[in-house]
Amino acid sequence: MLTKILEAIDFPREQVFICNVVKCRPPENRLPQYDEIAACVPYLYRQIELLKPAVILAMADRGADAAQHQAVAGALRNQVHRFRGIPVIVTYHPAALLRNPNWKRPTWDDVRIARRILDN
């Protein structure tokens, strides 16, 4: 689904770098613990520093805890945030869209914001 989303805004997947806050999967795919995030976040910051992305599309979804994450995503979406000067668009993860098809339209609105940023 991510590939289709990117194609819809004329952005080839080959030009996208996908990363996560944690750099390894916690046992049994549980949510990462604070110390695991703290250990990995410097690597994420360095990746962003090296890649110098024109925009960051932050996609929220976490299985059993998705309701909490979706509430946060819902509150943060449809606007441009900044991380170290880089525009950040928050939207729903493709896995969340498979479970909640009614979020496809809001996601479309969000990725169009990202596309406008890329076009400027």
PDB file of C-alpha atoms in Angstrom:
ATOM      1  CA  MET A   1       0.000   0.000   0.000  1.00  0.00           C
ATOM      2  CA  LEU A   2       2.895   2.383   0.695  1.00  0.00           C
ATOM      3  CA  THR A   3       4.091   1.971  -2.879  1.00  0.00           C
ATOM      4  CA  LYS A   4       0.621   2.887  -4.163  1.00  0.00           C
ATOM      5  CA  ILE A   5       0.479   5.930  -1.902  1.00  0.00           C
ATOM      6  CA  LEU A   6       3.847   7.119  -3.189  1.00  0.00           C
ATOM      7  CA  GLU A   7       2.887   6.442  -6.808  1.00  0.00           C
ATOM      8  CA  ALA A   8      -0.247   8.537  -6.329  1.00  0.00           C
ATOM      9  CA  ILE A   9       1.931  11.582  -5.614  1.00  0.00           C
ATOM     10  CA  ASP A  10       4.442  10.728  -8.375  1.00  0.00           C
ATOM     11  CA  PHE A  11       7.192   9.814  -5.947  1.00  0.00           C
ATOM     12  CA  PRO A  12       9.057   6.586  -6.802  1.00  0.00           C
ATOM     13  CA  ARG A  13       9.678   4.244  -3.899  1.00  0.00           C
ATOM     14  CA  GLU A  14      13.319   4.022  -4.990  1.00  0.00           C
ATOM     15  CA  GLN A  15      13.723   7.653  -3.890  1.00  0.00           C
ATOM     16  CA  VAL A  16      12.345   6.959  -0.412  1.00  0.00           C
ATOM     17  CA  PHE A  17      14.363   6.021   2.639  1.00  0.00           C
ATOM     18  CA  ILE A  18      12.326   4.056   5.159  1.00  0.00           C
ATOM     19  CA  CYS A  19      13.469   3.939   8.749  1.00  0.00           C
ATOM     20  CA  ASN A  20      12.199   3.334  12.250  1.00  0.00           C
ATOM     21  CA  VAL A  21      12.972   4.865  15.609  1.00  0.00           C
ATOM     22  CA  VAL A  22      14.381   1.544  16.826  1.00  0.00           C
ATOM     23  CA  LYS A  23      16.877  -0.286  14.676  1.00  0.00           C
ATOM     24  CA  CYS A  24      15.930  -3.816  15.674  1.00  0.00           C
ATOM     25  CA  ARG A  25      12.619  -5.524  16.309  1.00  0.00           C
ATOM     26  CA  PRO A  26      11.858  -5.993  20.001  1.00  0.00           C
ATOM     27  CA  PRO A  27      11.080  -9.578  21.051  1.00  0.00           C
ATOM     28  CA  GLU A  28       7.610 -10.749  20.018  1.00  0.00           C
ATOM     29  CA  ASN A  29       7.157  -7.456  18.151  1.00  0.00           C
ATOM     30  CA  ARG A  30       6.293  -5.656  21.396  1.00  0.00           C
ATOM     31  CA  LEU A  31       6.482  -1.892  21.690  1.00  0.00           C
ATOM     32  CA  PRO A  32      10.046  -0.724  22.229  1.00  0.00           C
ATOM     33  CA  GLN A  33      10.934   0.182  25.771  1.00  0.00           C
ATOM     34  CA  TYR A  34      12.236   3.613  26.651  1.00  0.00           C
ATOM     35  CA  ASP A  35      15.845   2.438  27.004  1.00  0.00           C
ATOM     36  CA  GLU A  36      15.679   0.757  23.574  1.00  0.00           C
ATOM     37  CA  ILE A  37      14.419   3.955  21.979  1.00  0.00           C
ATOM     38  CA  ALA A  38      17.046   6.002  23.812  1.00  0.00           C
ATOM     39  CA  ALA A  39      19.782   3.663  22.558  1.00  0.00           C
ATOM     40  CA  CYS A  40      18.608   3.915  18.935  1.00  0.00           C
ATOM     41  CA  VAL A  41      17.543   7.520  18.557  1.00  0.00           C
ATOM     42  CA  PRO A  42      21.084   8.876  17.965  1.00  0.00           C
ATOM     43  CA  TYR A  43      21.320   6.570  14.933  1.00  0.00           C
ATOM     44  CA  LEU A  44      18.021   7.882  13.598  1.00  0.00           C
ATOM     45  CA  TYR A  45      19.165  11.473  14.082  1.00  0.00           C
ATOM     46  CA  ARG A  46      22.422  10.708  12.273  1.00  0.00           C
ATOM     47  CA  GLN A  47      20.562   9.061   9.384  1.00  0.00           C
ATOM     48  CA  ILE A  48      18.407  12.168   9.013  1.00  0.00           C
ATOM     49  CA  GLU A  49      21.477  14.401   9.216  1.00  0.00           C
ATOM     50  CA  LEU A  50      23.268  12.434   6.472  1.00  0.00           C
ATOM     51  CA  LEU A  51      20.261  12.051   4.172  1.00  0.00           C
ATOM     52  CA  LYS A  52      19.047  15.653   4.496  1.00  0.00           C
ATOM     53  CA  PRO A  53      15.501  14.755   3.445  1.00  0.00           C
ATOM     54  CA  ALA A  54      13.330  17.427   1.852  1.00  0.00           C
ATOM     55  CA  VAL A  55      10.407  16.129   3.923  1.00  0.00           C
ATOM     56  CA  ILE A  56       9.782  13.466   6.565  1.00  0.00           C
ATOM     57  CA  LEU A  57       6.539  11.514   6.362  1.00  0.00           C
ATOM     58  CA  ALA A  58       5.968  10.089   9.838  1.00  0.00           C
ATOM     59  CA  MET A  59       3.521   7.174   9.749  1.00  0.00           C
ATOM     60  CA  ALA A  60       1.952   5.998  13.002  1.00  0.00           C
ATOM     61  CA  ASP A  61       0.705   2.482  13.696  1.00  0.00           C
ATOM     62  CA  ARG A  62       1.429  -0.047  16.416  1.00  0.00           C
ATOM     63  CA  GLY A  63      -0.859  -3.041  16.279  1.00  0.00           C
ATOM     64  CA  ALA A  64      -2.390  -3.664  19.690  1.00  0.00           C
ATOM     65  CA  ASP A  65      -1.570  -0.126  20.824  1.00  0.00           C
ATOM     66  CA  ALA A  66      -2.710   1.451  17.581  1.00  0.00           C
ATOM     67  CA  ALA A  67      -5.633   3.288  19.187  1.00  0.00           C
ATOM     68  CA  GLN A  68      -3.280   5.402  21.306  1.00  0.00           C
ATOM     69  CA  HIS A  69      -0.920   6.044  18.391  1.00  0.00           C
ATOM     70  CA  GLN A  70      -3.776   6.796  16.014  1.00  0.00           C
ATOM     71  CA  ALA A  71      -5.157   9.371  18.458  1.00  0.00           C
ATOM     72  CA  VAL A  72      -1.756  11.070  18.486  1.00  0.00           C
ATOM     73  CA  ALA A  73      -1.478  10.854  14.699  1.00  0.00           C
ATOM     74  CA  GLY A  74      -4.996  12.234  14.330  1.00  0.00           C
ATOM     75  CA  ALA A  75      -4.119  15.226  16.493  1.00  0.00           C
ATOM     76  CA  LEU A  76      -0.847  15.917  14.649  1.00  0.00           C
ATOM     77  CA  ARG A  77      -1.875  15.269  11.056  1.00  0.00           C
ATOM     78  CA  ASN A  78      -2.976  17.765   8.410  1.00  0.00           C
ATOM     79  CA  GLN A  79      -0.257  20.260   9.334  1.00  0.00           C
ATOM     80  CA  VAL A  80       3.457  20.805   8.829  1.00  0.00           C
ATOM     81  CA  HIS A  81       5.725  20.271  11.828  1.00  0.00           C
ATOM     82  CA  ARG A  82       9.492  20.758  11.873  1.00  0.00           C
ATOM     83  CA  PHE A  83      12.322  18.545  13.055  1.00  0.00           C
ATOM     84  CA  ARG A  84      15.709  20.236  12.936  1.00  0.00           C
ATOM     85  CA  GLY A  85      14.372  22.483  10.189  1.00  0.00           C
ATOM     86  CA  ILE A  86      12.962  19.630   8.095  1.00  0.00           C
ATOM     87  CA  PRO A  87       9.222  19.649   7.370  1.00  0.00           C
ATOM     88  CA  VAL A  88       7.454  16.696   8.997  1.00  0.00           C
ATOM     89  CA  ILE A  89       4.034  15.441   7.959  1.00  0.00           C
ATOM     90  CA  VAL A  90       2.322  13.001  10.331  1.00  0.00           C
ATOM     91  CA  THR A  91      -0.170  10.550   8.895  1.00  0.00           C
ATOM     92  CA  TYR A  92      -1.472   7.023   9.248  1.00  0.00           C
ATOM     93  CA  HIS A  93       0.666   3.983   8.483  1.00  0.00           C
ATOM     94  CA  PRO A  94      -0.472   1.816   5.545  1.00  0.00           C
ATOM     95  CA  ALA A  95      -1.151  -1.058   7.959  1.00  0.00           C
ATOM     96  CA  ALA A  96      -3.598   1.193   9.817  1.00  0.00           C
ATOM     97  CA  LEU A  97      -5.326   1.969   6.515  1.00  0.00           C
ATOM     98  CA  LEU A  98      -5.879  -1.737   5.902  1.00  0.00           C
ATOM     99  CA  ARG A  99      -7.683  -1.959   9.246  1.00  0.00           C
ATOM    100  CA  ASN A 100      -9.430   1.412   8.906  1.00  0.00           C
ATOM    101  CA  PRO A 101     -10.205   2.220   5.254  1.00  0.00           C
ATOM    102  CA  ASN A 102     -11.951   5.459   6.306  1.00  0.00           C
ATOM    103  CA  TRP A 103      -8.465   6.883   7.068  1.00  0.00           C
ATOM    104  CA  LYS A 104      -7.418   6.649   3.412  1.00  0.00           C
ATOM    105  CA  ARG A 105      -8.834  10.072   2.538  1.00  0.00           C
ATOM    106  CA  PRO A 106      -7.085  11.865   5.437  1.00  0.00           C
ATOM    107  CA  THR A 107      -3.850  10.090   4.505  1.00  0.00           C
ATOM    108  CA  TRP A 108      -4.277  11.231   0.906  1.00  0.00           C
ATOM    109  CA  ASP A 109      -4.665  14.808   2.162  1.00  0.00           C
ATOM    110  CA  ASP A 110      -1.466  14.461   4.203  1.00  0.00           C
ATOM    111  CA  VAL A 111       0.686  13.018   1.418  1.00  0.00           C
ATOM    112  CA  ARG A 112      -0.486  15.793  -0.893  1.00  0.00           C
ATOM    113  CA  ILE A 113       0.950  18.250   1.660  1.00  0.00           C
ATOM    114  CA  ALA A 114       4.248  16.339   1.442  1.00  0.00           C
ATOM    115  CA  ARG A 115       4.092  16.502  -2.368  1.00  0.00           C
ATOM    116  CA  ARG A 116       3.563  20.281  -2.288  1.00  0.00           C
ATOM    117  CA  ILE A 117       6.629  20.614  -0.072  1.00  0.00           C
ATOM    118  CA  LEU A 118       8.667  18.533  -2.525  1.00  0.00           C
ATOM    119  CA  ASP A 119       7.473  20.666  -5.432  1.00  0.00           C
ATOM    120  CA  ASN A 120       8.696  23.914  -3.846  1.00  0.00           C
TER     121      ASN A 120
END
